[in-house]
Short mmCIF file of C-alpha atoms in Angstrom, two decimals:
data_model
loop_
_atom_site.label_atom_id
_atom_site.label_comp_id
_atom_site.label_asym_id
_atom_site.label_seq_id
_atom_site.Cartn_x
_atom_site.Cartn_y
_atom_site.Cartn_z
CA UNK A 116 8.75 -30.98 -2.92
CA UNK A 117 9.32 -32.78 0.38
CA UNK A 118 13.12 -32.71 0.04
CA UNK A 119 12.99 -29.02 -0.82
CA UNK A 120 10.85 -28.32 2.26
CA UNK A 121 13.21 -30.32 4.47
CA UNK A 122 16.16 -28.37 3.12
CA UNK A 123 14.50 -25.07 3.98
CA UNK A 124 13.65 -26.18 7.52
CA UNK A 125 17.09 -27.67 8.23
CA UNK A 126 18.75 -24.50 6.94
CA UNK A 127 16.49 -22.35 9.09
CA UNK A 128 16.87 -24.26 12.38
CA UNK A 129 20.33 -25.89 11.95
CA UNK A 130 19.42 -28.86 14.15
CA UNK A 131 21.91 -31.16 15.83
CA UNK A 132 22.79 -34.65 14.63
CA UNK A 133 20.34 -36.13 17.13
CA UNK A 134 17.53 -34.06 15.73
CA UNK A 135 18.54 -34.89 12.15
CA UNK A 136 17.91 -38.55 12.92
CA UNK A 137 14.45 -37.59 14.16
CA UNK A 138 13.91 -35.52 11.01
CA UNK A 139 14.34 -38.64 8.94
CA UNK A 140 11.59 -40.35 10.91
CA UNK A 141 9.30 -37.35 10.67
CA UNK A 142 9.98 -37.08 6.94
CA UNK A 143 8.78 -40.62 6.43
CA UNK A 144 5.65 -39.92 8.45
CA UNK A 145 5.16 -36.78 6.36
CA UNK A 146 4.99 -38.94 3.26
CA UNK A 147 2.12 -40.69 4.99
CA UNK A 148 0.24 -37.44 5.46
CA UNK A 149 1.84 -35.50 8.34
CA UNK A 150 1.37 -31.75 7.94
CA UNK A 151 4.64 -29.82 7.24
CA UNK A 152 3.71 -27.35 9.98
CA UNK A 153 4.08 -30.16 12.52
CA UNK A 154 7.60 -30.77 11.27
CA UNK A 155 8.42 -27.06 11.55
CA UNK A 156 7.04 -26.92 15.10
CA UNK A 157 8.84 -30.10 16.14
CA UNK A 158 12.14 -28.90 14.66
CA UNK A 159 11.87 -25.61 16.50
CA UNK A 160 11.05 -27.25 19.82
CA UNK A 161 13.61 -30.05 19.42
CA UNK A 162 16.35 -27.58 18.48
CA UNK A 163 15.55 -25.57 21.60
CA UNK A 164 15.60 -28.72 23.71
CA UNK A 165 18.92 -30.08 22.41
CA UNK A 166 20.70 -26.75 22.18
CA UNK A 167 19.18 -25.32 25.36
CA UNK A 168 18.40 -21.93 23.81
CA UNK A 169 14.75 -21.64 24.77
CA UNK A 170 13.35 -19.87 27.80
CA UNK A 171 10.19 -21.97 27.50
CA UNK A 172 11.73 -25.44 27.74
CA UNK A 173 14.49 -26.19 30.20
CA UNK A 174 17.00 -28.99 29.85
CA UNK A 175 18.10 -30.12 33.33
CA UNK A 176 21.78 -30.02 34.25
CA UNK A 177 23.77 -33.23 34.38
CA UNK A 178 23.10 -33.79 38.08
CA UNK A 179 19.35 -34.20 37.56
CA UNK A 180 18.23 -37.72 38.52
CA UNK A 181 16.98 -39.97 35.77
CA UNK A 182 13.32 -40.96 35.74
CA UNK A 183 12.80 -44.68 36.23
CA UNK A 184 9.75 -45.68 38.27
CA UNK A 185 8.09 -42.29 38.35
CA UNK A 186 4.67 -41.16 39.39
CA UNK A 187 2.88 -39.50 36.54
CA UNK A 188 -0.47 -37.88 35.88
CA UNK A 189 -2.13 -36.27 32.87
CA UNK A 190 -3.46 -32.75 33.26
CA UNK A 191 -7.21 -32.48 32.60
CA UNK A 192 -8.53 -30.73 29.53
CA UNK A 193 -8.41 -26.94 29.72
CA UNK A 194 -11.63 -25.55 31.16
CA UNK A 195 -11.00 -22.22 29.44
CA UNK A 196 -10.69 -23.83 26.02
CA UNK A 197 -13.62 -26.19 26.58
CA UNK A 198 -16.00 -23.29 27.26
CA UNK A 199 -14.90 -21.62 24.05
CA UNK A 200 -14.96 -24.74 21.90
CA UNK A 201 -18.45 -25.69 23.08
CA UNK A 202 -19.82 -22.25 22.26
CA UNK A 203 -18.14 -22.01 18.86
CA UNK A 204 -19.06 -25.57 17.83
CA UNK A 205 -22.65 -24.98 18.83
CA UNK A 206 -22.87 -21.68 16.94
CA UNK A 207 -21.46 -23.49 13.90
CA UNK A 208 -24.50 -25.75 14.03
CA UNK A 209 -22.64 -28.94 14.89
CA UNK A 210 -24.24 -31.77 16.77
CA UNK A 211 -22.49 -31.21 20.06
CA UNK A 212 -20.94 -34.24 21.69
CA UNK A 213 -18.73 -34.26 24.75
CA UNK A 214 -16.50 -37.23 25.46
CA UNK A 215 -14.78 -35.94 28.56
CA UNK A 216 -14.39 -38.22 31.56
CA UNK A 217 -13.72 -35.36 33.98
CA UNK A 218 -16.49 -32.91 33.14
CA UNK A 219 -16.65 -30.00 35.58
CA UNK A 220 -19.77 -28.22 36.78
CA UNK A 221 -18.76 -25.05 34.92
CA UNK A 222 -18.41 -26.88 31.61
CA UNK A 223 -21.70 -28.68 32.15
CA UNK A 224 -23.41 -25.31 32.67
CA UNK A 225 -22.13 -23.98 29.34
CA UNK A 226 -22.94 -27.22 27.52
CA UNK A 227 -26.51 -27.40 28.82
CA UNK A 228 -27.10 -23.76 27.91
CA UNK A 229 -25.82 -24.09 24.34
CA UNK A 230 -27.92 -27.13 23.47
CA UNK A 231 -31.02 -25.17 24.50
CA UNK A 232 -30.40 -22.27 22.13
CA UNK A 233 -32.52 -21.97 18.97
CA UNK A 234 -31.31 -23.38 15.64
CA UNK A 235 -29.26 -26.09 17.35
CA UNK A 236 -29.12 -29.64 15.93
CA UNK A 237 -31.25 -32.43 17.46
CA UNK A 238 -29.88 -33.43 20.84
CA UNK A 239 -30.89 -37.08 20.97
CA UNK A 240 -27.35 -38.25 20.16
CA UNK A 241 -25.55 -35.80 22.40
CA UNK A 242 -23.42 -37.61 24.95
CA UNK A 243 -21.90 -36.59 28.22
CA UNK A 244 -19.60 -38.92 30.10
CA UNK A 245 -19.47 -37.39 33.56
CA UNK A 246 -18.19 -38.42 36.94
CA UNK A 247 -20.35 -37.62 39.93
CA UNK A 248 -21.06 -38.13 43.63
CA UNK A 249 -17.98 -36.95 45.51
CA UNK A 250 -18.41 -37.45 49.27
CA UNK A 251 -18.80 -34.14 51.01
CA UNK A 252 -16.07 -34.56 53.63
CA UNK A 253 -12.75 -36.27 54.01
CA UNK A 254 -9.80 -36.31 56.34
CA UNK A 255 -6.16 -35.91 55.29
CA UNK A 256 -3.71 -37.24 57.88
CA UNK A 257 -0.46 -35.36 58.29
CA UNK A 258 2.07 -37.97 57.19
CA UNK A 259 4.25 -35.80 54.93
CA UNK A 260 3.62 -37.16 51.48
CA UNK A 261 0.52 -39.31 51.98
CA UNK A 262 -2.85 -37.71 51.48
CA UNK A 263 -6.41 -38.37 50.54
CA UNK A 264 -8.52 -39.73 47.75
CA UNK A 265 -12.22 -39.50 47.23
CA UNK A 266 -13.37 -41.73 44.38
CA UNK A 267 -16.01 -40.52 41.98
CA UNK A 268 -17.95 -43.12 40.04
CA UNK A 269 -19.02 -42.37 36.49
CA UNK A 270 -22.60 -41.40 35.80
CA UNK A 271 -24.20 -40.34 32.53
CA UNK A 272 -26.10 -37.10 32.89
CA UNK A 273 -27.92 -34.81 30.47
CA UNK A 274 -30.03 -31.72 30.95
CA UNK A 275 -33.25 -31.62 29.06
CA UNK A 276 -35.66 -28.82 28.37
CA UNK A 277 -37.22 -27.37 25.28
CA UNK A 278 -37.51 -23.84 23.96
CA UNK A 279 -40.29 -21.75 25.47
CA UNK A 280 -41.13 -18.05 25.50
CA UNK A 281 -38.32 -17.47 27.97
CA UNK A 282 -35.18 -19.58 27.94
CA UNK A 283 -33.91 -20.62 31.38
CA UNK A 284 -30.12 -20.89 31.63
CA UNK A 285 -28.70 -22.31 34.85
CA UNK A 286 -25.18 -20.91 35.20
CA UNK A 287 -24.53 -22.81 38.43
CA UNK A 288 -21.53 -20.84 39.80
CA UNK A 289 -19.86 -20.32 36.43
CA UNK A 290 -18.93 -16.72 35.77
CA UNK A 291 -17.64 -17.73 32.34
CA UNK A 292 -21.03 -19.16 31.36
CA UNK A 293 -22.81 -15.98 32.42
CA UNK A 294 -20.41 -13.49 30.87
CA UNK A 295 -19.96 -15.37 27.60
CA UNK A 296 -23.61 -16.23 27.01
CA UNK A 297 -25.27 -12.93 27.91
CA UNK A 298 -24.01 -11.35 24.65
CA UNK A 299 -24.58 -14.58 22.70
CA UNK A 300 -28.27 -14.90 23.59
CA UNK A 301 -28.65 -11.17 22.95
CA UNK A 302 -27.20 -11.59 19.45
CA UNK A 303 -29.73 -14.37 18.76
CA UNK A 304 -32.68 -12.31 19.97
CA UNK A 305 -33.48 -14.76 22.76
CA UNK A 306 -35.45 -13.74 25.85
CA UNK A 307 -33.51 -15.54 28.57
CA UNK A 308 -33.33 -15.77 32.34
CA UNK A 309 -29.97 -16.68 33.87
CA UNK A 310 -30.03 -18.52 37.20
CA UNK A 311 -27.08 -17.66 39.48
CA UNK A 312 -25.76 -19.70 42.40
CA UNK A 313 -23.24 -19.16 45.18
CA UNK A 314 -21.26 -15.95 44.90
CA UNK A 315 -22.00 -15.58 41.19
CA UNK A 316 -24.67 -12.96 41.91
CA UNK A 317 -21.98 -10.82 43.58
CA UNK A 318 -19.35 -11.13 40.87
CA UNK A 319 -18.78 -8.21 38.45
CA UNK A 320 -21.18 -7.96 35.52
CA UNK A 321 -22.43 -4.35 35.51
CA UNK A 322 -19.93 -3.09 32.90
CA UNK A 323 -21.08 -5.71 30.41
CA UNK A 324 -24.75 -5.11 31.22
CA UNK A 325 -24.30 -1.39 30.61
CA UNK A 326 -22.87 -1.96 27.14
CA UNK A 327 -25.61 -4.42 26.22
CA UNK A 328 -28.27 -1.96 27.36
CA UNK A 329 -26.70 0.79 25.25
CA UNK A 330 -27.17 -1.49 22.24
CA UNK A 331 -30.84 -2.34 22.46
CA UNK A 332 -31.10 -4.84 25.32
CA UNK A 333 -33.12 -4.71 28.52
CA UNK A 334 -31.59 -6.35 31.60
CA UNK A 335 -33.47 -6.79 34.87
CA UNK A 336 -32.71 -8.40 38.24
CA UNK A 337 -36.03 -9.61 39.65
CA UNK A 338 -34.20 -11.48 42.40
CA UNK A 339 -30.55 -11.47 43.54
CA UNK A 340 -30.04 -14.95 42.09
CA UNK A 341 -31.43 -14.32 38.62
CA UNK A 342 -30.84 -12.00 35.69
CA UNK A 343 -33.17 -11.57 32.72
CA UNK A 344 -32.19 -10.24 29.29
CA UNK A 345 -34.47 -9.36 26.38
CA UNK A 346 -34.75 -6.84 23.58
CA UNK A 347 -36.23 -3.44 24.37
CA UNK A 348 -38.65 -4.12 21.53
CA UNK A 349 -40.30 -7.51 20.78
CA UNK A 350 -37.89 -9.90 19.05
CA UNK A 351 -35.15 -7.24 19.06
CA UNK A 352 -31.57 -8.48 18.79
CA UNK A 353 -28.41 -6.90 20.09
CA UNK A 354 -27.52 -3.90 17.93
CA UNK A 355 -24.10 -3.48 16.37
CA UNK A 356 -21.95 -0.43 17.08
CA UNK A 357 -19.10 0.60 19.37
CA UNK A 358 -18.67 -1.10 22.74
CA UNK A 359 -16.38 0.77 25.12
CA UNK A 360 -14.69 -0.36 28.34
CA UNK A 361 -12.38 1.54 30.67
CA UNK A 362 -10.07 -0.88 32.53
CA UNK A 363 -12.62 -3.73 32.41
CA UNK A 364 -12.95 -5.80 35.56
CA UNK A 365 -12.97 -9.01 33.55
CA UNK A 366 -11.59 -9.99 30.15
CA UNK A 367 -14.59 -12.32 29.89
CA UNK A 368 -16.76 -9.31 29.00
CA UNK A 369 -14.65 -8.91 25.88
CA UNK A 370 -14.63 -12.60 25.00
CA UNK A 371 -18.41 -12.81 25.30
CA UNK A 372 -18.86 -9.92 22.87
CA UNK A 373 -16.30 -11.41 20.47
CA UNK A 374 -18.46 -14.54 20.23
CA UNK A 375 -21.65 -12.53 19.68
CA UNK A 376 -20.83 -9.54 17.48
CA UNK A 377 -19.87 -11.47 14.30
CA UNK A 378 -23.48 -12.72 14.19
CA UNK A 379 -24.94 -9.21 13.88
CA UNK A 380 -25.87 -7.69 10.54
CA UNK A 381 -23.43 -4.77 10.67
CA UNK A 382 -19.85 -4.20 11.79
CA UNK A 383 -18.92 -3.50 15.40
CA UNK A 384 -15.93 -2.22 17.36
CA UNK A 385 -14.80 -3.02 20.89
CA UNK A 386 -12.62 -0.27 22.35
CA UNK A 387 -10.70 -0.84 25.59
CA UNK A 388 -8.87 1.94 27.41
CA UNK A 389 -6.66 1.80 30.48
CA UNK A 390 -5.54 -1.34 32.26
CA UNK A 391 -6.44 -4.53 30.39
CA UNK A 392 -5.68 -7.61 32.46
CA UNK A 393 -5.78 -11.22 31.25
CA UNK A 394 -5.36 -10.26 27.60
CA UNK A 395 -4.02 -13.77 27.01
CA UNK A 396 -7.51 -15.16 27.53
CA UNK A 397 -8.88 -12.84 24.86
CA UNK A 398 -6.16 -14.11 22.52
CA UNK A 399 -7.35 -17.61 23.39
CA UNK A 400 -10.87 -16.62 22.34
CA UNK A 401 -9.57 -15.19 19.08
CA UNK A 402 -7.64 -18.38 18.30
CA UNK A 403 -10.81 -20.46 18.70
CA UNK A 404 -12.84 -18.02 16.61
CA UNK A 405 -10.30 -18.20 13.80
CA UNK A 406 -10.64 -21.98 13.69
CA UNK A 407 -14.36 -21.51 13.12
CA UNK A 408 -13.92 -19.03 10.29
CA UNK A 409 -14.56 -15.81 12.23
CA UNK A 410 -12.55 -12.76 11.16
CA UNK A 411 -11.65 -10.22 13.86
CA UNK A 412 -8.93 -7.59 13.61
CA UNK A 413 -7.07 -6.27 16.64
CA UNK A 414 -4.97 -3.12 16.87
CA UNK A 415 -3.37 -1.43 19.86
CA UNK A 416 -1.71 1.88 20.58
CA UNK A 417 -0.50 3.21 23.90
CA UNK A 418 -3.11 2.12 26.46
CA UNK A 419 -5.92 1.44 23.99
CA UNK A 420 -6.95 -1.83 22.32
CA UNK A 421 -9.41 -1.93 19.43
CA UNK A 422 -11.16 -5.02 18.08
CA UNK A 423 -12.91 -4.59 14.74
CA UNK A 424 -15.58 -7.21 14.10
CA UNK A 425 -17.20 -7.46 10.65
CA UNK A 426 -20.87 -8.36 10.86
CA UNK A 427 -22.94 -10.97 9.04
CA UNK A 428 -20.37 -13.74 9.60
CA UNK A 429 -21.07 -17.45 10.03
CA UNK A 430 -19.37 -19.97 12.25
CA UNK A 431 -18.04 -22.84 10.15
CA UNK A 432 -15.91 -25.85 10.96
CA UNK A 433 -15.61 -29.58 10.65
CA UNK A 434 -15.33 -30.51 14.31
CA UNK A 435 -18.57 -31.87 15.74
CA UNK A 436 -17.10 -33.61 18.76
CA UNK A 437 -15.42 -31.76 21.59
CA UNK A 438 -13.04 -34.45 22.82
CA UNK A 439 -10.52 -34.32 25.65
CA UNK A 440 -7.78 -35.39 23.25
CA UNK A 441 -8.46 -32.35 21.06
CA UNK A 442 -8.27 -29.82 23.89
CA UNK A 443 -4.98 -28.72 25.39
CA UNK A 444 -4.30 -29.43 29.05
CA UNK A 445 -5.32 -27.08 31.85
CA UNK A 446 -2.49 -25.06 33.43
CA UNK A 447 -4.66 -23.79 36.31
CA UNK A 448 -5.28 -27.29 37.64
CA UNK A 449 -1.85 -28.56 36.60
CA UNK A 450 -0.30 -25.85 38.79
CA UNK A 451 -1.58 -27.67 41.87
CA UNK A 452 -0.25 -31.00 40.59
CA UNK A 453 3.17 -29.48 39.90
CA UNK A 454 3.22 -27.88 43.35
CA UNK A 455 2.34 -31.24 44.89
CA UNK A 456 5.33 -32.73 43.10
CA UNK A 457 7.58 -29.97 44.39
CA UNK A 458 6.29 -30.21 47.97
CA UNK A 459 6.44 -34.00 48.11
CA UNK A 460 10.17 -34.15 47.41
CA UNK A 461 9.53 -36.91 44.90
CA UNK A 462 9.80 -37.08 41.15
CA UNK A 463 6.54 -36.32 39.36
CA UNK A 464 5.70 -36.21 35.68
CA UNK A 465 2.70 -34.19 34.46
CA UNK A 466 1.70 -34.83 30.86
CA UNK A 467 -0.89 -33.30 28.51
CA UNK A 468 0.43 -29.77 29.08
CA UNK A 469 0.72 -27.21 26.26
CA UNK A 470 4.21 -25.70 26.45
CA UNK A 471 3.03 -22.96 24.11
CA UNK A 472 -0.26 -21.65 25.36
CA UNK A 473 -2.35 -18.52 25.78
CA UNK A 474 -3.36 -19.69 29.25
CA UNK A 475 -2.15 -17.13 31.75
CA UNK A 476 -1.58 -19.77 34.41
CA UNK A 477 1.24 -21.26 32.36
CA UNK A 478 3.17 -18.70 34.42
CA UNK A 479 3.47 -21.38 37.11
CA UNK A 480 6.48 -22.79 35.24
CA UNK A 481 8.43 -19.55 35.58
CA UNK A 482 7.42 -19.20 39.23
CA UNK A 483 8.46 -22.74 40.10
CA UNK A 484 11.89 -22.01 38.65
CA UNK A 485 12.11 -18.77 40.64
CA UNK A 486 11.23 -20.72 43.79
CA UNK A 487 14.28 -22.87 43.02
CA UNK A 488 12.38 -25.98 42.00
CA UNK A 489 14.09 -28.21 39.46
CA UNK A 490 11.97 -29.05 36.45
CA UNK A 491 12.24 -30.05 32.84
CA UNK A 492 9.81 -29.34 29.99
CA UNK A 493 9.76 -31.06 26.63
CA UNK A 494 7.26 -31.41 23.77
CA UNK A 495 5.65 -34.61 22.59
CA UNK A 496 7.45 -36.08 19.59
CA UNK A 497 4.39 -36.10 17.34
CA UNK A 498 1.71 -33.90 18.88
CA UNK A 499 2.02 -30.17 18.23
CA UNK A 500 -0.35 -29.44 21.09
CA UNK A 501 0.83 -30.87 24.39
CA UNK A 502 4.06 -31.68 26.18
CA UNK A 503 5.39 -32.93 29.50
CA UNK A 504 6.79 -31.34 32.67
CA UNK A 505 9.02 -33.33 35.02
CA UNK A 506 9.45 -32.14 38.61
CA UNK A 507 12.62 -33.20 40.45
CA UNK A 508 13.45 -33.20 44.18
CA UNK A 509 14.87 -29.81 45.13
CA UNK A 510 16.97 -28.69 48.08
CA UNK A 511 15.02 -25.88 49.69
CA UNK A 512 12.83 -23.20 48.16
CA UNK A 513 13.87 -19.62 47.45
CA UNK A 514 11.66 -16.66 48.27
CA UNK A 515 10.59 -14.30 45.48
CA UNK A 516 10.67 -10.57 46.16
CA UNK A 517 7.58 -9.66 44.14
CA UNK A 518 5.09 -11.65 42.05
CA UNK A 519 2.69 -9.80 39.76
CA UNK A 520 -0.44 -11.98 39.69
CA UNK A 521 -2.59 -9.64 37.61
CA UNK A 522 -2.74 -12.12 34.73
CA UNK A 523 -2.89 -15.27 36.87
CA UNK A 524 -5.12 -14.62 39.91
CA UNK A 525 -6.18 -18.28 40.05
CA UNK A 526 -2.61 -19.16 41.02
CA UNK A 527 -2.64 -17.05 44.19
CA UNK A 528 -3.52 -19.82 46.69
CA UNK A 529 -0.93 -22.29 45.43
CA UNK A 530 1.75 -19.60 45.05
CA UNK A 531 1.13 -18.51 48.63
CA UNK A 532 1.51 -22.08 49.85
CA UNK A 533 4.81 -22.50 48.00
CA UNK A 534 6.00 -19.20 49.49
CA UNK A 535 5.46 -20.54 53.03
CA UNK A 536 8.11 -23.17 52.26
CA UNK A 537 10.67 -20.61 51.06
CA UNK A 538 12.71 -18.96 53.77
CA UNK A 539 12.27 -15.21 53.44
CA UNK A 540 9.74 -12.66 52.25
CA UNK A 541 7.55 -13.16 49.19
CA UNK A 542 5.00 -10.57 48.09
CA UNK A 543 2.11 -11.24 45.70
CA UNK A 544 0.53 -8.13 44.18
CA UNK A 545 -1.82 -7.14 41.34
CA UNK A 546 -4.35 -9.77 42.43
CA UNK A 547 -7.27 -7.56 43.39
CA UNK A 548 -9.56 -9.58 41.11
CA UNK A 549 -8.89 -12.62 43.29
CA UNK A 550 -11.27 -11.06 45.82
CA UNK A 551 -14.09 -11.48 43.29
CA UNK A 552 -13.82 -15.20 42.68
CA UNK A 553 -15.80 -18.04 44.30
CA UNK A 554 -14.61 -16.50 47.56
CA UNK A 555 -12.54 -13.51 48.52
CA UNK A 556 -9.52 -15.57 47.57
CA UNK A 557 -6.98 -13.23 49.17
CA UNK A 558 -8.75 -13.21 52.53
CA UNK A 559 -9.52 -16.93 52.37
CA UNK A 560 -5.99 -17.96 51.46
CA UNK A 561 -4.57 -15.77 54.21
CA UNK A 562 -6.97 -17.20 56.79
CA UNK A 563 -6.41 -20.90 56.05
CA UNK A 564 -2.63 -20.58 55.83
CA UNK A 565 -2.58 -18.58 59.06
CA UNK A 566 -4.51 -21.40 60.71
CA UNK A 567 -1.89 -23.82 59.40
CA UNK A 568 0.81 -21.74 61.09
CA UNK A 569 2.04 -19.52 58.27
CA UNK A 570 3.21 -15.94 58.77
CA UNK A 571 1.04 -14.26 56.13
CA UNK A 572 -0.83 -10.98 55.80
CA UNK A 573 -3.14 -9.28 53.32
CA UNK A 574 -2.63 -6.12 51.30
CA UNK A 575 -5.30 -4.41 49.22
CA UNK A 576 -4.31 -6.38 46.12
CA UNK A 577 -2.23 -9.27 47.36
CA UNK A 578 -0.45 -11.13 50.12
CA UNK A 579 2.85 -10.91 51.99
CA UNK A 580 4.33 -14.21 53.15
CA UNK A 581 7.27 -14.57 55.53
CA UNK A 582 8.33 -18.09 54.72
CA UNK A 583 9.87 -20.36 57.33
CA UNK A 584 9.60 -23.72 55.62
CA UNK A 585 7.29 -24.94 58.38
CA UNK A 586 3.51 -25.25 58.76
CA UNK A 587 2.97 -26.30 62.36
CA UNK A 588 -0.80 -25.89 62.62
CA UNK A 589 -3.84 -27.90 61.61
CA UNK A 590 -6.95 -27.02 59.64
CA UNK A 591 -10.62 -27.98 59.90
CA UNK A 592 -13.03 -26.19 57.58
CA UNK A 593 -14.58 -25.94 54.14
CA UNK A 594 -11.91 -23.86 52.41
CA UNK A 595 -14.56 -21.14 51.97
CA UNK A 596 -16.24 -23.39 49.41
CA UNK A 597 -13.59 -22.30 46.90
CA UNK A 598 -12.24 -25.05 44.67
CA UNK A 599 -8.82 -23.40 44.36
CA UNK A 600 -8.40 -23.04 48.12
CA UNK A 601 -9.57 -26.61 48.74
CA UNK A 602 -7.02 -27.99 46.27
CA UNK A 603 -4.32 -25.84 47.87
CA UNK A 604 -5.25 -27.26 51.29
CA UNK A 605 -4.85 -30.79 49.97
CA UNK A 606 -1.37 -29.85 48.77
CA UNK A 607 -0.63 -28.14 52.11
CA UNK A 608 -1.22 -31.39 53.97
CA UNK A 609 2.02 -32.65 52.44
CA UNK A 610 4.02 -30.24 54.59
CA UNK A 611 1.73 -29.53 57.54
CA UNK A 612 2.71 -31.08 60.85
CA UNK A 613 -0.92 -31.57 61.87
CA UNK A 614 -3.91 -33.08 60.02
CA UNK A 615 -5.94 -31.21 57.42
CA UNK A 616 -9.70 -31.84 57.45
CA UNK A 617 -11.82 -30.43 54.63
CA UNK A 618 -15.61 -30.24 54.61
CA UNK A 619 -17.62 -29.72 51.42
CA UNK A 620 -14.90 -31.12 49.22
CA UNK A 621 -17.27 -31.55 46.30
CA UNK A 622 -16.59 -27.89 45.53
CA UNK A 623 -13.63 -29.06 43.43
CA UNK A 624 -16.20 -30.33 40.90
CA UNK A 625 -16.43 -26.74 39.71
CA UNK A 626 -13.16 -27.17 37.83
CA UNK A 627 -11.55 -30.57 38.55
CA UNK A 628 -14.01 -33.29 39.63
CA UNK A 629 -11.38 -36.03 39.57
CA UNK A 630 -8.87 -34.12 41.68
CA UNK A 631 -8.98 -36.38 44.73
CA UNK A 632 -9.15 -39.49 42.60
CA UNK A 633 -5.94 -38.35 40.91
CA UNK A 634 -4.31 -37.76 44.30
CA UNK A 635 -5.18 -41.32 45.20
CA UNK A 636 -3.31 -42.58 42.15
CA UNK A 637 -0.33 -40.51 43.32
CA UNK A 638 -0.29 -42.29 46.68
CA UNK A 639 -2.41 -39.97 48.82
CA UNK A 640 -4.69 -41.55 51.41
CA UNK A 641 -7.83 -40.13 52.98
CA UNK A 642 -10.49 -41.01 55.43
CA UNK A 643 -13.98 -40.21 54.18
CA UNK A 644 -16.07 -38.78 57.00
CA UNK A 645 -19.76 -39.05 57.75
CA UNK A 646 -21.80 -35.98 58.60
CA UNK A 647 -21.52 -36.89 62.28
CA UNK A 648 -17.69 -36.97 62.34
#
């Protein structure tokens, strides 16, 4: 059986002699229990690597330097996948255990909410390993390649609370927590109050609320920083039916409903017309749901997408622990690390990155290549999940005429920074949703880069950058309290001629609490400031 399977795969992929040697090794490991699908995946990726016929994995030309003593860093676990895995595992009735050493505020919000929901397992054994206590301010000297670190010491933290007549869910500033869990608590018939912090109360939610209200729910805003949801009748759950969106402002509305609707007694349909941005994140949701036994059918025609969701389904699965090693790496945060490698002019290796991924921010690989940055991608020999990206020193950046950021708005700050180092005009468009993030990310990015000396201007849905390769200014500020802008500013200090000083740096805990600690391991230096500095 094994030899027959090997014959089929070798015939299909026609690997080189080098890969055939590897096949022998993998075949032996297969006899010890390796899944044949891993062999198929590895053959496909290895063939692409050796033969150079894949647009997703680039073999460097002969003049690429070899990696000897190289700086390397592992990308953190994907925040997008962690949200989804926590929700699905909890709905499957698993004892939920997180073993993540870099747990962000957003993930903590979703975790604490899910363990409060009814019909969840006892929580006495639930574990969170979480870093905490980032100093609020630090100073990054302008020494071209040496920046700052703020250490975060580990601290175990759990949220308690028991069920009462009204469930209190603290979303912190997590839009994902709010948009995913509104439909979920509605499907469970839970009377809940969502606490909102920062700009979360201003971020789009009305389209989702409207659909929930059309299907039996009552939603009220007693205060700007809270939102209450309950059934129109006592103990009423969300009602099945057709949920319709015209060019939805967020794909998270769709994902939240996809988690909730399978739990209803009857079938439902989600119909989307017009522009549908960030579809990749809905595909990500569907991939997680499939792993937990949920059946959802998707069809599309012209500018309409239809999701058919059979009712009366149950979440099933064998995974009770959400572990960092089981979650693919995060492209959104890795984008900053890769940009740091490119801006530093040094070799950098970023591991734990899924070369095949539904994450929209995987687009950074294509953009780095368009900017003229030398890189190499290759899969892990055994893991089918993650791979490695090597960044090599490059001679000058190239401008990019037009960048459509409609499916990757989180990349806007770091793309804009890279564009300042490319001589010529780069335009970013399709990023109107970036104005609705933790800050108006278009305005904020434009302002901080202007202060650093960049020639940059706003459009209604993007930015125009006239790159000169020089940032002659300095910056003192809080990066608008936006974790993406703060991380971009840290990267900008690599090429700025004057110091960068950031206040309120703990904002990075929203997505990447260990960010400055990682920079320290890469050779950055910082001065931590007191409130009086």
